CSV table of C-alpha atoms in Angstrom, one decimal:
chain,number,residue,atom,x,y,z
A,1,MET,CA,0.0,0.0,0.0
A,2,THR,CA,1.6,3.3,-1.1
A,3,HIS,CA,1.8,6.7,0.5
A,4,ASN,CA,-0.8,8.0,-2.0
A,5,LYS,CA,-3.2,5.1,-1.3
A,6,LEU,CA,-3.0,5.5,2.5
A,7,LEU,CA,-3.6,9.3,2.2
A,8,SER,CA,-6.4,8.8,-0.3
A,9,ILE,CA,-8.2,6.5,2.2
A,10,LEU,CA,-7.9,9.1,4.9
A,11,LEU,CA,-9.1,11.9,2.6
A,12,ALA,CA,-12.0,9.8,1.5
A,13,SER,CA,-13.1,9.7,5.2
A,14,PHE,CA,-13.1,13.5,5.2
A,15,LEU,CA,-14.9,13.6,1.9
A,16,LEU,CA,-17.7,11.4,3.3
A,17,ILE,CA,-19.0,14.4,5.2
A,18,GLY,CA,-19.4,16.4,2.0
A,19,PHE,CA,-20.0,13.8,-0.8
A,20,THR,CA,-22.9,11.4,-1.4
A,21,GLY,CA,-21.3,8.8,-3.8
A,22,GLN,CA,-18.6,8.1,-6.4
A,23,SER,CA,-20.1,9.8,-9.5
A,24,GLY,CA,-20.9,13.4,-8.7
A,25,GLU,CA,-24.4,14.3,-7.6
A,26,ALA,CA,-25.9,11.1,-8.8
A,27,GLY,CA,-24.7,7.6,-9.5
A,28,ASN,CA,-23.0,4.9,-7.4
A,29,PRO,CA,-24.2,6.3,-4.0
A,30,ASP,CA,-22.8,5.5,-0.6
A,31,LEU,CA,-26.2,4.7,0.8
A,32,VAL,CA,-28.9,2.9,-1.1
A,33,GLN,CA,-32.0,3.1,1.1
A,34,ILE,CA,-32.7,6.7,0.3
A,35,ASP,CA,-32.5,9.1,-2.7
A,36,GLU,CA,-28.8,10.0,-3.1
A,37,GLY,CA,-29.6,13.7,-3.1
A,38,PHE,CA,-31.2,13.4,0.4
A,39,SER,CA,-28.3,11.3,1.8
A,40,GLN,CA,-25.6,14.0,2.2
A,41,TYR,CA,-24.2,14.1,5.7
A,42,VAL,CA,-24.5,17.9,6.3
A,43,ARG,CA,-28.0,18.0,4.8
A,44,LEU,CA,-29.2,15.1,7.1
A,45,TRP,CA,-27.5,16.6,10.1
A,46,TRP,CA,-29.1,20.0,9.5
A,47,GLN,CA,-32.5,18.5,9.1
A,48,MET,CA,-32.3,16.4,12.1
A,49,GLN,CA,-31.2,19.3,14.2
A,50,GLU,CA,-33.5,22.0,12.9
A,51,LEU,CA,-36.8,20.5,11.6
A,52,PRO,CA,-38.0,19.0,14.9
A,53,THR,CA,-37.6,22.4,16.6
A,54,ASP,CA,-39.5,25.7,16.4
A,55,GLU,CA,-36.7,27.2,14.2
A,56,ALA,CA,-37.6,25.7,10.8
A,57,VAL,CA,-40.3,23.8,8.9
A,58,ILE,CA,-40.2,22.3,5.4
A,59,ALA,CA,-43.0,22.1,2.9
A,60,TRP,CA,-42.0,18.8,1.2
A,61,ASN,CA,-43.1,15.3,2.2
A,62,ASP,CA,-40.3,13.2,0.7
A,63,ALA,CA,-39.5,10.1,2.7
A,64,ASN,CA,-41.8,11.2,5.5
A,65,ILE,CA,-39.8,14.4,6.2
A,66,GLN,CA,-43.0,16.0,7.6
A,67,ASN,CA,-42.7,13.7,10.6
A,68,LEU,CA,-39.6,15.7,11.7
A,69,ASN,CA,-41.7,18.9,11.7
A,70,THR,CA,-44.4,17.2,13.9
A,71,GLN,CA,-42.0,15.2,16.0
A,72,THR,CA,-43.7,12.0,15.1
A,73,TRP,CA,-40.9,10.1,13.4
A,74,SER,CA,-40.1,6.5,14.1
A,75,SER,CA,-37.2,4.2,13.2
A,76,GLY,CA,-38.7,3.7,9.8
A,77,ASN,CA,-38.4,7.4,8.9
A,78,GLY,CA,-36.2,7.7,5.8
A,79,PHE,CA,-34.2,10.6,7.1
A,80,ALA,CA,-33.6,9.4,10.6
A,81,SER,CA,-32.5,6.0,9.3
A,82,ALA,CA,-30.3,7.6,6.6
A,83,MET,CA,-28.6,9.8,9.3
A,84,TYR,CA,-28.0,6.6,11.4
A,85,SER,CA,-26.5,4.9,8.3
A,86,ARG,CA,-24.3,8.0,7.5
A,87,ILE,CA,-22.8,7.9,11.0
A,88,PHE,CA,-21.9,4.3,10.9
A,89,PHE,CA,-20.7,4.4,7.3
A,90,GLN,CA,-18.2,7.0,8.5
A,91,VAL,CA,-17.3,5.0,11.5
A,92,ALA,CA,-16.7,1.9,9.5
A,93,GLN,CA,-14.4,3.7,7.0
A,94,VAL,CA,-12.3,5.1,9.9
A,95,ASN,CA,-12.1,1.8,11.7
A,96,GLU,CA,-10.8,0.1,8.5
A,97,PHE,CA,-8.2,2.9,8.0
A,98,LEU,CA,-7.0,2.4,11.6
A,99,ARG,CA,-6.8,-1.4,11.1
A,100,GLN,CA,-4.7,-0.9,8.0
A,101,THR,CA,-2.2,1.6,9.4
A,102,THR,CA,-0.9,-0.1,12.5
A,103,GLU,CA,2.9,-0.3,12.9
A,104,GLN,CA,2.7,-4.1,12.2
A,105,LYS,CA,0.7,-3.5,8.9
A,106,LEU,CA,3.1,-0.8,7.8
A,107,ALA,CA,6.1,-2.9,8.5
A,108,GLU,CA,4.6,-5.9,6.6
A,109,ARG,CA,4.0,-3.8,3.6
A,110,ASP,CA,7.5,-2.2,3.8
A,111,ILE,CA,6.1,1.3,3.9
A,112,ALA,CA,9.0,3.9,3.7
A,113,THR,CA,10.1,5.5,6.9
A,114,THR,CA,9.3,9.0,5.6
A,115,ILE,CA,5.7,7.9,5.1
A,116,ARG,CA,5.4,6.0,8.3
A,117,GLN,CA,6.4,9.2,10.2
A,118,LYS,CA,3.3,10.9,8.9
A,119,VAL,CA,0.9,8.1,9.7
A,120,PRO,CA,0.4,9.0,13.4
A,121,ARG,CA,-1.1,12.4,12.5
A,122,TRP,CA,-3.3,10.8,9.9
A,123,ARG,CA,-4.6,8.3,12.5
A,124,ALA,CA,-5.3,11.2,14.9
A,125,GLU,CA,-7.3,12.9,12.1
A,126,ALA,CA,-9.2,9.7,11.5
A,127,ARG,CA,-10.0,9.3,15.2
A,128,PHE,CA,-11.3,12.9,15.2
A,129,LEU,CA,-13.8,12.0,12.4
A,130,ARG,CA,-14.9,9.0,14.2
A,131,ALA,CA,-15.4,10.9,17.5
A,132,LEU,CA,-17.3,13.6,15.5
A,133,SER,CA,-19.7,11.0,14.2
A,134,TYR,CA,-20.1,9.3,17.5
A,135,TRP,CA,-21.0,12.7,19.0
A,136,HIS,CA,-23.7,13.0,16.4
A,137,ALA,CA,-24.9,9.6,17.5
A,138,VAL,CA,-24.9,10.6,21.2
A,139,ASP,CA,-26.8,13.8,20.3
A,140,LEU,CA,-29.4,12.3,18.0
A,141,PHE,CA,-29.8,8.6,19.1
A,142,GLY,CA,-28.5,8.3,22.6
A,143,GLY,CA,-27.3,4.7,22.9
A,144,VAL,CA,-25.9,3.0,19.8
A,145,PRO,CA,-23.3,0.2,19.3
A,146,LEU,CA,-19.8,1.4,20.0
A,147,VAL,CA,-17.5,-0.2,17.3
A,148,THR,CA,-13.8,0.5,17.0
A,149,GLU,CA,-10.9,-1.0,15.0
A,150,GLU,CA,-10.5,-3.6,17.7
A,151,ASP,CA,-13.8,-5.2,16.9
A,152,PRO,CA,-14.2,-7.9,14.3
A,153,ILE,CA,-15.8,-7.1,11.0
A,154,GLY,CA,-19.3,-8.5,10.7
A,155,ASP,CA,-19.9,-11.7,8.7
A,156,GLY,CA,-23.4,-10.8,7.6
A,157,THR,CA,-25.1,-13.4,9.7
A,158,GLY,CA,-25.9,-11.1,12.6
A,159,GLU,CA,-24.0,-13.4,15.0
A,160,THR,CA,-21.1,-10.9,15.2
A,161,ALA,CA,-23.3,-7.9,15.7
A,162,PRO,CA,-22.0,-5.5,18.3
A,163,GLU,CA,-23.8,-5.0,21.6
A,164,MET,CA,-25.6,-1.7,22.3
A,165,SER,CA,-23.7,0.8,24.3
A,166,THR,CA,-25.2,3.3,26.7
A,167,ARG,CA,-25.2,7.0,26.1
A,168,GLN,CA,-22.8,7.3,29.0
A,169,GLU,CA,-20.4,4.8,27.5
A,170,LEU,CA,-20.5,6.7,24.2
A,171,PHE,CA,-20.0,10.0,25.9
A,172,ASP,CA,-16.9,8.7,27.7
A,173,PHE,CA,-15.5,7.3,24.5
A,174,VAL,CA,-15.9,10.5,22.6
A,175,GLU,CA,-14.4,12.6,25.4
A,176,SER,CA,-11.4,10.3,25.9
A,177,GLU,CA,-10.7,10.2,22.1
A,178,LEU,CA,-10.8,13.9,21.7
A,179,GLN,CA,-8.7,14.4,24.8
A,180,ALA,CA,-6.1,11.9,23.5
A,181,ILE,CA,-5.7,13.5,20.1
A,182,THR,CA,-5.4,17.1,21.6
A,183,GLY,CA,-3.0,16.2,24.3
A,184,SER,CA,0.8,16.2,24.4
A,185,ASP,CA,1.4,12.5,25.0
A,186,GLY,CA,1.9,10.0,22.3
A,187,ASP,CA,2.3,10.3,18.6
A,188,GLU,CA,-1.3,10.4,17.4
A,189,VAL,CA,-2.0,14.1,18.1
A,190,LEU,CA,-3.6,16.7,15.9
A,191,PRO,CA,-1.7,19.7,14.6
A,192,PRO,CA,-1.9,23.0,16.6
A,193,ALA,CA,-4.9,25.2,16.0
A,194,GLY,CA,-4.7,26.9,12.6
A,195,MET,CA,-1.9,24.7,11.3
A,196,ALA,CA,-3.8,22.1,9.4
A,197,GLU,CA,-4.4,22.1,5.7
A,198,TYR,CA,-7.8,23.5,4.6
A,199,ALA,CA,-10.6,21.2,5.5
A,200,ARG,CA,-8.5,18.9,7.7
A,201,ALA,CA,-8.8,18.8,11.4
A,202,ASP,CA,-6.6,20.5,14.0
A,203,LYS,CA,-6.8,20.7,17.8
A,204,ALA,CA,-9.3,23.5,17.6
A,205,ALA,CA,-11.8,21.3,15.7
A,206,ALA,CA,-11.5,18.7,18.4
A,207,TRP,CA,-11.9,21.3,21.2
A,208,MET,CA,-15.0,22.6,19.6
A,209,VAL,CA,-16.6,19.1,19.5
A,210,LEU,CA,-15.6,18.7,23.2
A,211,ALA,CA,-17.2,22.0,24.0
A,212,LYS,CA,-20.5,20.9,22.4
A,213,LEU,CA,-20.3,17.6,24.2
A,214,TYR,CA,-19.8,19.3,27.6
A,215,LEU,CA,-22.4,22.0,26.9
A,216,ASN,CA,-25.1,19.3,26.6
A,217,ALA,CA,-23.7,16.9,29.2
A,218,GLU,CA,-26.7,17.5,31.5
A,219,VAL,CA,-29.0,16.2,28.9
A,220,TYR,CA,-26.6,13.4,27.7
A,221,VAL,CA,-25.5,12.0,31.0
A,222,GLY,CA,-27.1,14.0,33.7
A,223,GLU,CA,-24.0,15.8,34.8
A,224,SER,CA,-23.2,19.5,34.5
A,225,ARG,CA,-19.9,20.1,32.6
A,226,TYR,CA,-20.4,23.9,31.8
A,227,ASP,CA,-17.0,24.7,33.4
A,228,ASP,CA,-15.3,22.2,31.1
A,229,ALA,CA,-17.1,23.7,28.1
A,230,VAL,CA,-15.7,27.2,29.0
A,231,THR,CA,-12.2,25.7,29.5
A,232,VAL,CA,-12.0,24.1,26.1
A,233,THR,CA,-13.6,27.1,24.4
A,234,ASN,CA,-11.0,29.4,25.9
A,235,GLU,CA,-8.4,27.1,24.5
A,236,ILE,CA,-9.7,27.9,21.0
A,237,ILE,CA,-9.9,31.6,21.7
A,238,SER,CA,-6.3,31.6,23.1
A,239,ALA,CA,-5.0,29.6,20.1
A,240,TYR,CA,-6.5,31.9,17.5
A,241,GLY,CA,-6.2,35.1,19.4
A,242,ALA,CA,-9.0,37.2,20.9
A,243,SER,CA,-8.1,40.3,18.8
A,244,ALA,CA,-10.4,41.6,16.1
A,245,SER,CA,-7.6,40.8,13.5
A,246,ALA,CA,-8.1,37.1,14.2
A,247,LEU,CA,-11.6,37.1,12.9
A,248,GLU,CA,-13.5,38.4,9.9
A,249,SER,CA,-14.5,42.0,10.3
A,250,ASP,CA,-17.9,41.2,8.7
A,251,TYR,CA,-19.5,38.0,10.1
A,252,HIS,CA,-21.5,37.5,6.9
A,253,ASP,CA,-18.2,37.0,5.0
A,254,LEU,CA,-17.9,33.6,6.5
A,255,PHE,CA,-20.9,32.5,4.4
A,256,LEU,CA,-19.7,33.7,1.0
A,257,ALA,CA,-18.5,31.5,-1.9
A,258,ASP,CA,-14.8,32.4,-1.2
A,259,ASN,CA,-14.9,31.7,2.5
A,260,HIS,CA,-12.0,29.3,2.1
A,261,THR,CA,-9.9,32.4,2.7
A,262,ALA,CA,-12.0,33.6,5.6
A,263,LYS,CA,-10.6,33.8,9.1
A,264,GLY,CA,-12.5,32.1,11.9
A,265,VAL,CA,-13.6,28.9,10.2
A,266,ILE,CA,-12.5,26.1,12.6
A,267,PHE,CA,-13.4,23.0,10.5
A,268,ALA,CA,-14.6,23.3,6.9
A,269,VAL,CA,-16.5,20.9,4.7
A,270,PRO,CA,-15.4,21.7,1.1
A,271,SER,CA,-18.2,22.5,-1.3
A,272,ASP,CA,-18.0,23.9,-4.8
A,273,GLY,CA,-19.9,23.6,-8.0
A,274,GLU,CA,-17.2,21.8,-9.9
A,275,ARG,CA,-15.4,19.2,-7.8
A,276,SER,CA,-18.0,18.4,-5.1
A,277,LYS,CA,-21.3,18.3,-6.8
A,278,ASN,CA,-24.2,17.0,-4.8
A,279,PHE,CA,-27.6,18.1,-3.4
A,280,GLY,CA,-26.4,18.7,0.1
A,281,ASN,CA,-24.0,21.1,1.8
A,282,THR,CA,-24.4,24.8,0.9
A,283,THR,CA,-26.2,23.8,-2.3
A,284,TYR,CA,-29.1,22.6,-0.2
A,285,LEU,CA,-28.9,25.4,2.4
A,286,VAL,CA,-29.1,28.1,-0.3
A,287,ASN,CA,-31.3,26.6,-3.0
A,288,ALA,CA,-33.8,24.9,-0.7
A,289,SER,CA,-34.5,28.0,1.3
A,290,ILE,CA,-35.4,30.2,-1.7
A,291,GLY,CA,-39.2,30.3,-2.2
A,292,GLU,CA,-41.1,30.8,-5.4
A,293,ALA,CA,-41.8,34.5,-4.8
A,294,MET,CA,-38.2,35.3,-4.0
A,295,VAL,CA,-35.8,36.8,-6.6
A,296,ALA,CA,-33.5,33.8,-6.9
A,297,ASP,CA,-31.0,35.7,-9.1
A,298,SER,CA,-30.2,37.9,-6.2
A,299,PHE,CA,-29.0,34.9,-4.2
A,300,GLY,CA,-26.9,33.6,-7.1
A,301,VAL,CA,-29.4,30.9,-8.1
A,302,PRO,CA,-30.6,31.9,-11.6
A,303,ALA,CA,-32.4,28.5,-12.1
A,304,GLY,CA,-34.7,29.2,-9.1
A,305,GLY,CA,-35.0,27.9,-5.6
A,306,TRP,CA,-36.5,24.7,-4.3
A,307,ALA,CA,-39.1,26.2,-1.9
A,308,GLY,CA,-38.1,23.9,1.0
A,309,PRO,CA,-37.1,24.9,4.5
A,310,THR,CA,-38.3,28.2,5.9
A,311,PRO,CA,-38.2,29.8,9.4
A,312,ALA,CA,-41.0,28.3,11.4
A,313,ARG,CA,-42.8,31.6,11.9
A,314,CYS,CA,-42.4,32.8,8.4
A,315,THR,CA,-45.2,32.6,5.8
A,316,ARG,CA,-43.7,31.9,2.4
A,317,THR,CA,-45.4,33.3,-0.7
């Protein structure tokens, strides 16, 4: 296994957050139980977070999405099950990357020393992605199976299916993983805040997930962790600098098409109209929110919007 192949497997794990399949916006999808356009990670995450609240509603009824508006979904809801599948598809990819990049595997394949020196950081990045997805599981589903690279791969019979873990066990796992890859001990540590390549994780990204985990700890595990949330948030502020020059002068600039140059984006999901075509990410957030009576051209969408999500107290015409 070459340097390029190892790196491509890692990058593929990052791309799973932004892409839906292997052939652009349609064709050879990652998930098969739902329309590929609906299956994009960010799109699913946004819908599961927003539509059951009083913040947004959606006019469509694809795959029982209205059940999210009315808080009447079940395990058979297409979007809830697709989000669950997205989480575990990501976890499975990361687990396999970690299995294939142990010191023993690298030695067996005679991987060059110069490449092997880079692998610990790659493994830290992979562990971040897994922790991120497991935090999504903690937040949305509570208890789910906890599967790592140490577990056997299923044989399809169900006999090797992992046992269900409690929300507390998942919480502890996510916390310990994020602490490990942001610490100072060991080789599998993320780069300092602001020092990672664009769209790859650094310590600030992991601290932010930790902050969100702690902020909601009373709901997740019945324990107040607000002080810990403040502590890790201050780590981010300290790393980036609290001065105005460390942030964009206009907050809205963070949401423009050229925001890959913006200051203050902690962890980006790449999205453009040429190399990451799909019906999720910002394509969904922009297009879907434009109603029929809105001037779509003024939002950079000359073909017209999709008349989908809207603020819950807004009447669209």
